[in-house]
Short mmCIF file of C-alpha atoms in Angstrom, two decimals:
data_model
loop_
_atom_site.label_atom_id
_atom_site.label_comp_id
_atom_site.label_asym_id
_atom_site.label_seq_id
_atom_site.Cartn_x
_atom_site.Cartn_y
_atom_site.Cartn_z
CA MET Z 1 165.76 -103.77 107.80
CA LYS Z 2 166.51 -100.16 107.13
CA LYS Z 3 163.23 -98.14 105.46
CA GLN Z 4 163.69 -97.20 101.92
CA ILE Z 5 163.64 -93.65 100.90
CA LEU Z 6 161.53 -92.34 98.04
CA SER Z 7 162.41 -90.98 95.29
CA PRO Z 8 161.34 -87.66 94.02
CA PHE Z 9 160.29 -90.15 90.85
CA ASP Z 10 158.56 -92.98 93.03
CA HIS Z 11 156.38 -89.82 94.49
CA ALA Z 12 155.30 -88.28 91.46
CA ILE Z 13 154.39 -92.06 90.47
CA MET Z 14 152.54 -92.98 93.45
CA SER Z 15 150.64 -89.39 93.80
CA LEU Z 16 149.54 -90.15 90.11
CA ALA Z 17 148.53 -93.31 91.30
CA GLN Z 18 146.14 -92.82 93.58
CA GLU Z 19 144.35 -90.03 91.06
CA PHE Z 20 144.05 -93.13 89.00
CA ALA Z 21 142.72 -94.79 91.77
CA LYS Z 22 140.05 -92.35 92.51
CA ILE Z 23 138.48 -93.07 89.10
CA PRO Z 24 135.78 -96.03 89.74
CA ASP Z 25 136.12 -99.42 88.92
CA TYR Z 26 139.77 -98.52 88.56
CA GLU Z 27 141.36 -101.63 88.26
CA GLN Z 28 138.48 -103.40 85.44
CA LYS Z 29 138.72 -100.04 83.85
CA MET Z 30 142.62 -100.43 83.74
CA LYS Z 31 142.37 -103.57 81.14
CA ASP Z 32 140.72 -100.86 78.75
CA PRO Z 33 143.87 -100.36 76.30
CA ASP Z 34 143.96 -97.09 75.79
CA LEU Z 35 143.68 -95.97 79.45
CA LYS Z 36 146.59 -98.18 79.44
CA LYS Z 37 148.09 -96.70 77.32
CA LEU Z 38 148.20 -93.52 78.69
CA HIS Z 39 149.16 -94.55 81.92
CA THR Z 40 151.96 -96.51 81.19
CA PHE Z 41 152.98 -93.02 79.06
CA VAL Z 42 152.85 -90.94 81.99
CA ALA Z 43 155.00 -93.42 84.18
CA VAL Z 44 157.65 -93.45 81.48
CA GLY Z 45 157.31 -89.42 81.29
CA ILE Z 46 158.22 -89.15 84.11
CA MET Z 47 160.90 -91.60 84.79
CA SER Z 48 162.72 -89.85 81.52
CA ILE Z 49 162.93 -86.48 83.40
CA HIS Z 50 164.18 -89.08 86.35
CA ASP Z 51 166.72 -90.73 83.86
CA ALA Z 52 168.17 -86.79 82.14
CA LYS Z 53 168.90 -86.37 86.07
CA SER Z 54 171.26 -89.28 86.97
CA LEU Z 55 172.93 -89.36 83.54
CA VAL Z 56 173.85 -85.67 84.31
CA VAL Z 57 174.76 -85.96 88.16
CA GLY Z 58 176.24 -89.75 87.58
CA SER Z 59 177.83 -89.54 84.70
CA PHE Z 60 178.38 -85.61 81.99
CA VAL Z 61 179.21 -84.33 86.36
CA PRO Z 62 182.23 -86.85 86.85
CA ALA Z 63 183.78 -86.86 83.35
CA ALA Z 64 183.50 -83.08 83.51
CA ASN Z 65 185.60 -83.46 86.92
CA LYS Z 66 188.13 -85.71 85.21
CA VAL Z 67 189.39 -82.26 82.38
CA ILE Z 68 188.82 -79.98 84.83
CA ALA Z 69 191.19 -82.66 87.10
CA ASN Z 70 193.51 -83.22 84.07
CA ALA Z 71 193.64 -79.50 82.79
CA LYS Z 72 194.75 -78.02 85.74
CA ASN Z 73 197.04 -81.34 85.69
CA GLN Z 74 198.36 -79.78 82.80
CA PHE Z 75 198.47 -75.97 84.25
CA ASN Z 76 200.46 -76.36 86.43
CA ARG Z 77 203.28 -78.48 84.93
CA SER Z 78 203.13 -75.94 81.81
CA ILE Z 79 206.33 -74.64 81.15
CA PHE Z 80 203.55 -70.94 79.87
CA LYS Z 81 201.68 -71.11 83.32
CA GLN Z 82 202.18 -67.75 83.52
CA VAL Z 83 200.69 -66.59 80.53
CA LEU Z 84 197.66 -68.79 80.85
CA THR Z 85 197.21 -67.22 84.24
CA SER Z 86 197.34 -63.83 82.86
CA LEU Z 87 194.54 -65.02 81.00
CA ASN Z 88 192.19 -64.91 83.99
CA TYR Z 89 190.95 -68.65 82.27
CA ASP Z 90 188.59 -70.45 85.14
CA LEU Z 91 189.53 -73.62 84.57
CA GLU Z 92 185.93 -74.70 86.72
CA ALA Z 93 183.45 -72.99 83.68
CA THR Z 94 183.99 -76.68 82.02
CA ARG Z 95 181.64 -78.26 84.99
CA HIS Z 96 179.52 -75.27 85.00
CA GLU Z 97 178.41 -75.21 81.40
CA THR Z 98 178.15 -79.16 81.83
CA ILE Z 99 175.38 -78.92 84.73
CA ARG Z 100 173.82 -76.24 82.37
CA LEU Z 101 173.46 -78.18 79.79
CA GLY Z 102 172.01 -80.49 81.99
CA TYR Z 103 169.14 -78.05 82.53
CA VAL Z 104 168.77 -78.37 78.76
CA PHE Z 105 168.62 -81.66 78.60
CA ALA Z 106 166.21 -82.54 81.94
CA PHE Z 107 163.98 -78.95 79.95
CA HIS Z 108 163.73 -81.14 77.25
CA LYS Z 109 162.78 -84.36 78.24
CA PHE Z 110 159.93 -82.47 80.67
CA GLU Z 111 158.77 -80.06 77.11
CA VAL Z 112 157.78 -83.27 75.19
CA PHE Z 113 156.71 -85.53 77.28
CA ILE Z 114 153.85 -82.28 78.26
CA LYS Z 115 153.48 -81.53 74.42
CA GLN Z 116 153.13 -85.38 73.58
CA LEU Z 117 150.82 -86.05 76.47
CA MET Z 118 148.67 -83.54 75.32
CA GLU Z 119 148.44 -84.79 71.93
CA LEU Z 120 148.01 -88.39 72.92
CA MET Z 121 145.02 -88.00 75.18
CA ASP Z 122 143.48 -86.06 72.06
CA GLU Z 123 144.17 -89.05 70.28
CA LEU Z 124 142.27 -91.72 72.35
CA ALA Z 125 139.20 -88.76 72.36
CA ASP Z 126 136.31 -90.96 70.85
CA ILE Z 127 135.44 -87.96 69.20
CA GLN Z 128 136.75 -84.90 67.07
CA LEU Z 129 136.98 -82.32 70.21
CA MET Z 130 138.93 -78.84 70.43
CA PRO Z 131 142.32 -79.67 70.91
CA LEU Z 132 143.48 -79.77 74.35
CA ASN Z 133 145.66 -77.03 74.87
CA LYS Z 134 143.07 -74.18 73.08
CA PHE Z 135 140.31 -75.79 74.85
CA ALA Z 136 142.06 -75.17 78.24
CA LYS Z 137 143.29 -71.37 76.94
CA THR Z 138 139.92 -70.36 75.75
CA ARG Z 139 137.39 -71.34 78.70
CA PHE Z 140 140.63 -71.42 81.70
CA ASN Z 141 142.63 -68.80 80.04
CA PHE Z 142 144.89 -71.99 81.19
CA GLU Z 143 148.35 -71.97 78.55
CA PRO Z 144 150.06 -75.64 79.65
CA THR Z 145 153.10 -74.22 77.75
CA GLN Z 146 153.77 -71.43 79.12
CA TRP Z 147 156.19 -72.58 81.58
CA PHE Z 148 156.56 -69.36 83.76
CA ARG Z 149 153.03 -69.74 85.53
CA ASN Z 150 154.65 -72.86 87.82
CA GLN Z 151 157.87 -71.36 89.62
CA SER Z 152 159.82 -74.09 89.13
CA VAL Z 153 158.99 -74.92 86.17
CA HIS Z 154 160.02 -71.69 84.64
CA VAL Z 155 163.15 -72.06 86.86
CA VAL Z 156 164.63 -74.90 84.98
CA ASN Z 157 163.51 -73.50 81.17
CA PHE Z 158 164.96 -69.84 82.28
CA ILE Z 159 168.73 -71.40 82.20
CA SER Z 160 168.11 -73.65 79.77
CA ASN Z 161 166.78 -71.11 77.53
CA CYS Z 162 170.22 -69.07 79.29
CA THR Z 163 172.45 -72.06 78.04
CA LYS Z 164 170.65 -72.06 74.36
CA HIS Z 165 170.13 -68.41 73.41
CA GLN Z 166 172.17 -66.29 75.84
CA ASP Z 167 175.79 -68.67 76.10
CA GLY Z 168 174.72 -69.44 79.86
CA LEU Z 169 174.58 -65.20 81.01
CA CYS Z 170 171.35 -64.15 83.12
CA LYS Z 171 169.30 -63.04 80.10
CA LEU Z 172 165.54 -62.70 79.65
CA SER Z 173 165.05 -64.58 76.00
CA ASN Z 174 161.38 -62.77 76.06
CA PRO Z 175 161.29 -59.47 77.90
CA ALA Z 176 157.76 -60.16 78.41
CA TYR Z 177 158.17 -62.28 81.00
CA ALA Z 178 159.56 -62.32 84.60
CA LEU Z 179 163.03 -63.45 85.80
CA PRO Z 180 162.61 -66.45 87.91
CA ALA Z 181 162.35 -65.10 91.65
CA GLU Z 182 166.24 -66.64 92.35
CA PHE Z 183 167.44 -64.85 89.46
CA ILE Z 184 166.80 -61.01 90.58
CA GLY Z 185 169.91 -58.60 90.73
CA HIS Z 186 172.06 -61.94 89.11
CA SER Z 187 173.88 -59.24 86.70
CA PRO Z 188 173.05 -59.86 83.16
CA ASP Z 189 176.63 -60.20 82.40
CA GLU Z 190 177.67 -63.33 84.73
CA LYS Z 191 177.31 -66.96 83.83
CA ILE Z 192 174.50 -68.76 85.46
CA ALA Z 193 176.71 -70.89 88.25
CA ARG Z 194 174.43 -73.91 89.23
CA THR Z 195 176.03 -76.51 92.03
CA VAL Z 196 175.70 -80.35 91.62
CA GLN Z 197 172.64 -80.20 94.70
CA GLN Z 198 170.86 -77.40 92.78
CA PHE Z 199 170.77 -79.14 90.02
CA LYS Z 200 169.55 -82.28 91.26
CA SER Z 201 167.14 -80.06 93.65
CA ASP Z 202 165.44 -78.59 90.85
CA ILE Z 203 164.72 -81.25 88.90
CA ASP Z 204 163.45 -83.08 91.28
CA ALA Z 205 161.07 -79.81 91.62
CA LEU Z 206 160.43 -80.00 88.17
CA ILE Z 207 159.37 -83.68 88.84
CA ALA Z 208 157.46 -82.61 91.12
CA ALA Z 209 155.70 -79.78 88.70
CA VAL Z 210 153.99 -82.93 87.07
CA VAL Z 211 152.16 -84.57 89.00
CA PRO Z 212 149.43 -81.06 89.40
CA LEU Z 213 150.07 -80.01 85.95
CA ILE Z 214 148.45 -83.70 84.60
CA LYS Z 215 145.65 -83.20 87.70
CA ALA Z 216 145.13 -80.11 85.59
CA LEU Z 217 145.17 -81.71 82.74
CA ASN Z 218 142.95 -84.38 83.06
CA SER Z 219 140.06 -82.21 85.14
CA VAL Z 220 140.12 -79.32 81.47
CA PHE Z 221 140.45 -83.13 80.08
CA LEU Z 222 137.18 -84.24 81.72
CA TYR Z 223 135.03 -80.49 81.65
CA ARG Z 224 135.90 -80.73 77.69
CA THR Z 225 134.30 -83.98 77.52
CA PHE Z 226 131.32 -83.60 79.36
CA GLU Z 227 130.31 -79.55 77.63
CA GLN Z 228 130.58 -81.22 74.31
CA LEU Z 229 128.89 -84.99 74.46
CA SER Z 230 126.22 -83.09 76.20
CA GLU Z 231 124.36 -82.68 73.00
CA PRO Z 232 119.86 -82.87 73.36
CA GLU Z 233 119.07 -86.39 72.89
CA LYS Z 234 115.28 -87.81 73.32
CA PRO Z 235 113.74 -87.04 76.59
CA ILE Z 236 112.89 -89.86 78.65
CA ALA Z 237 109.82 -89.60 81.23
CA GLY Z 238 111.20 -88.62 85.07
CA VAL Z 239 114.70 -88.60 83.58
CA PRO Z 240 117.12 -85.69 83.25
CA SER Z 241 118.73 -84.95 80.24
CA MET Z 242 122.16 -84.88 79.58
CA ASP Z 243 121.95 -81.24 79.51
CA GLU Z 244 120.18 -80.73 82.19
CA VAL Z 245 122.80 -83.10 84.88
CA TRP Z 246 125.83 -80.96 83.44
CA ALA Z 247 123.93 -77.63 83.77
CA SER Z 248 123.67 -78.74 87.47
CA VAL Z 249 127.28 -79.62 88.09
CA LYS Z 250 129.15 -77.25 85.10
CA ASN Z 251 129.50 -73.70 87.94
CA GLN Z 252 131.16 -76.34 90.43
CA GLN Z 253 133.07 -78.41 87.78
CA GLU Z 254 134.24 -75.20 87.00
CA LEU Z 255 135.63 -74.08 90.37
CA LEU Z 256 137.23 -77.33 90.87
CA ILE Z 257 139.48 -76.63 87.82
CA LYS Z 258 140.66 -73.69 88.57
CA LEU Z 259 141.37 -74.22 92.14
CA THR Z 260 143.57 -77.13 90.37
CA ILE Z 261 145.23 -75.37 88.04
CA GLY Z 262 145.82 -72.57 90.90
CA GLN Z 263 147.84 -75.40 92.45
CA TYR Z 264 149.90 -75.63 89.15
CA GLU Z 265 150.24 -71.93 89.44
CA ASN Z 266 151.59 -71.87 93.09
CA ASN Z 267 148.30 -68.69 93.09
CA PRO Z 268 145.45 -71.15 94.77
CA VAL Z 269 142.16 -69.46 93.87
#
């Protein structure tokens, strides 16, 4: 029997499952409705990005190809063929634009998923704490929605922004950010043209970036919980207080978080 090849979606879910499995008594805790809700939300969120890629590749691009084929047929039969030729109209532009719009579609799914995930993690916190994105920025100088921090996310976000705000031209909407490495040297007067294979590869890389990003968010989430719950308590003879326990592991946890964030940002500490 031929071994089934795992998709990027499968790899992402399996990686996250391995992380969740590290939780003590994971199977028992999965009976908790909040944890199950979070686990399901993550799986559905990753699937939504994968589905966006499949829809673009399996439906949108083939439809664009039919439009192009029909346009070429009409063009070649037109009595105005010579006039149209002089206009230098690119019949392939429809495919390029369709693929660029695919980047907008896929990135929108990714962006909404990550923002809603942080909101859900805040919602599931037992007490009122500083919002996760604000805490990450304040304590670790980590802004999860600064998409340029991860090269795979940056590429998809950049093409999406160029499509929405620059009519597909290779121009930065915010000059404070750097161009993705592969677009350095690309003329700002030329529209971005990606192949179907490049689109698939870029979105697969976007899906792969979800795992290290969620690991980083989860590590900050746990740190925030322990830090803000470590209030002075009535001492018990011979038993370390929560503050003492936290103080003994705090530095190690901060280093681990920086390492996790560094892995997501392609910049290991």
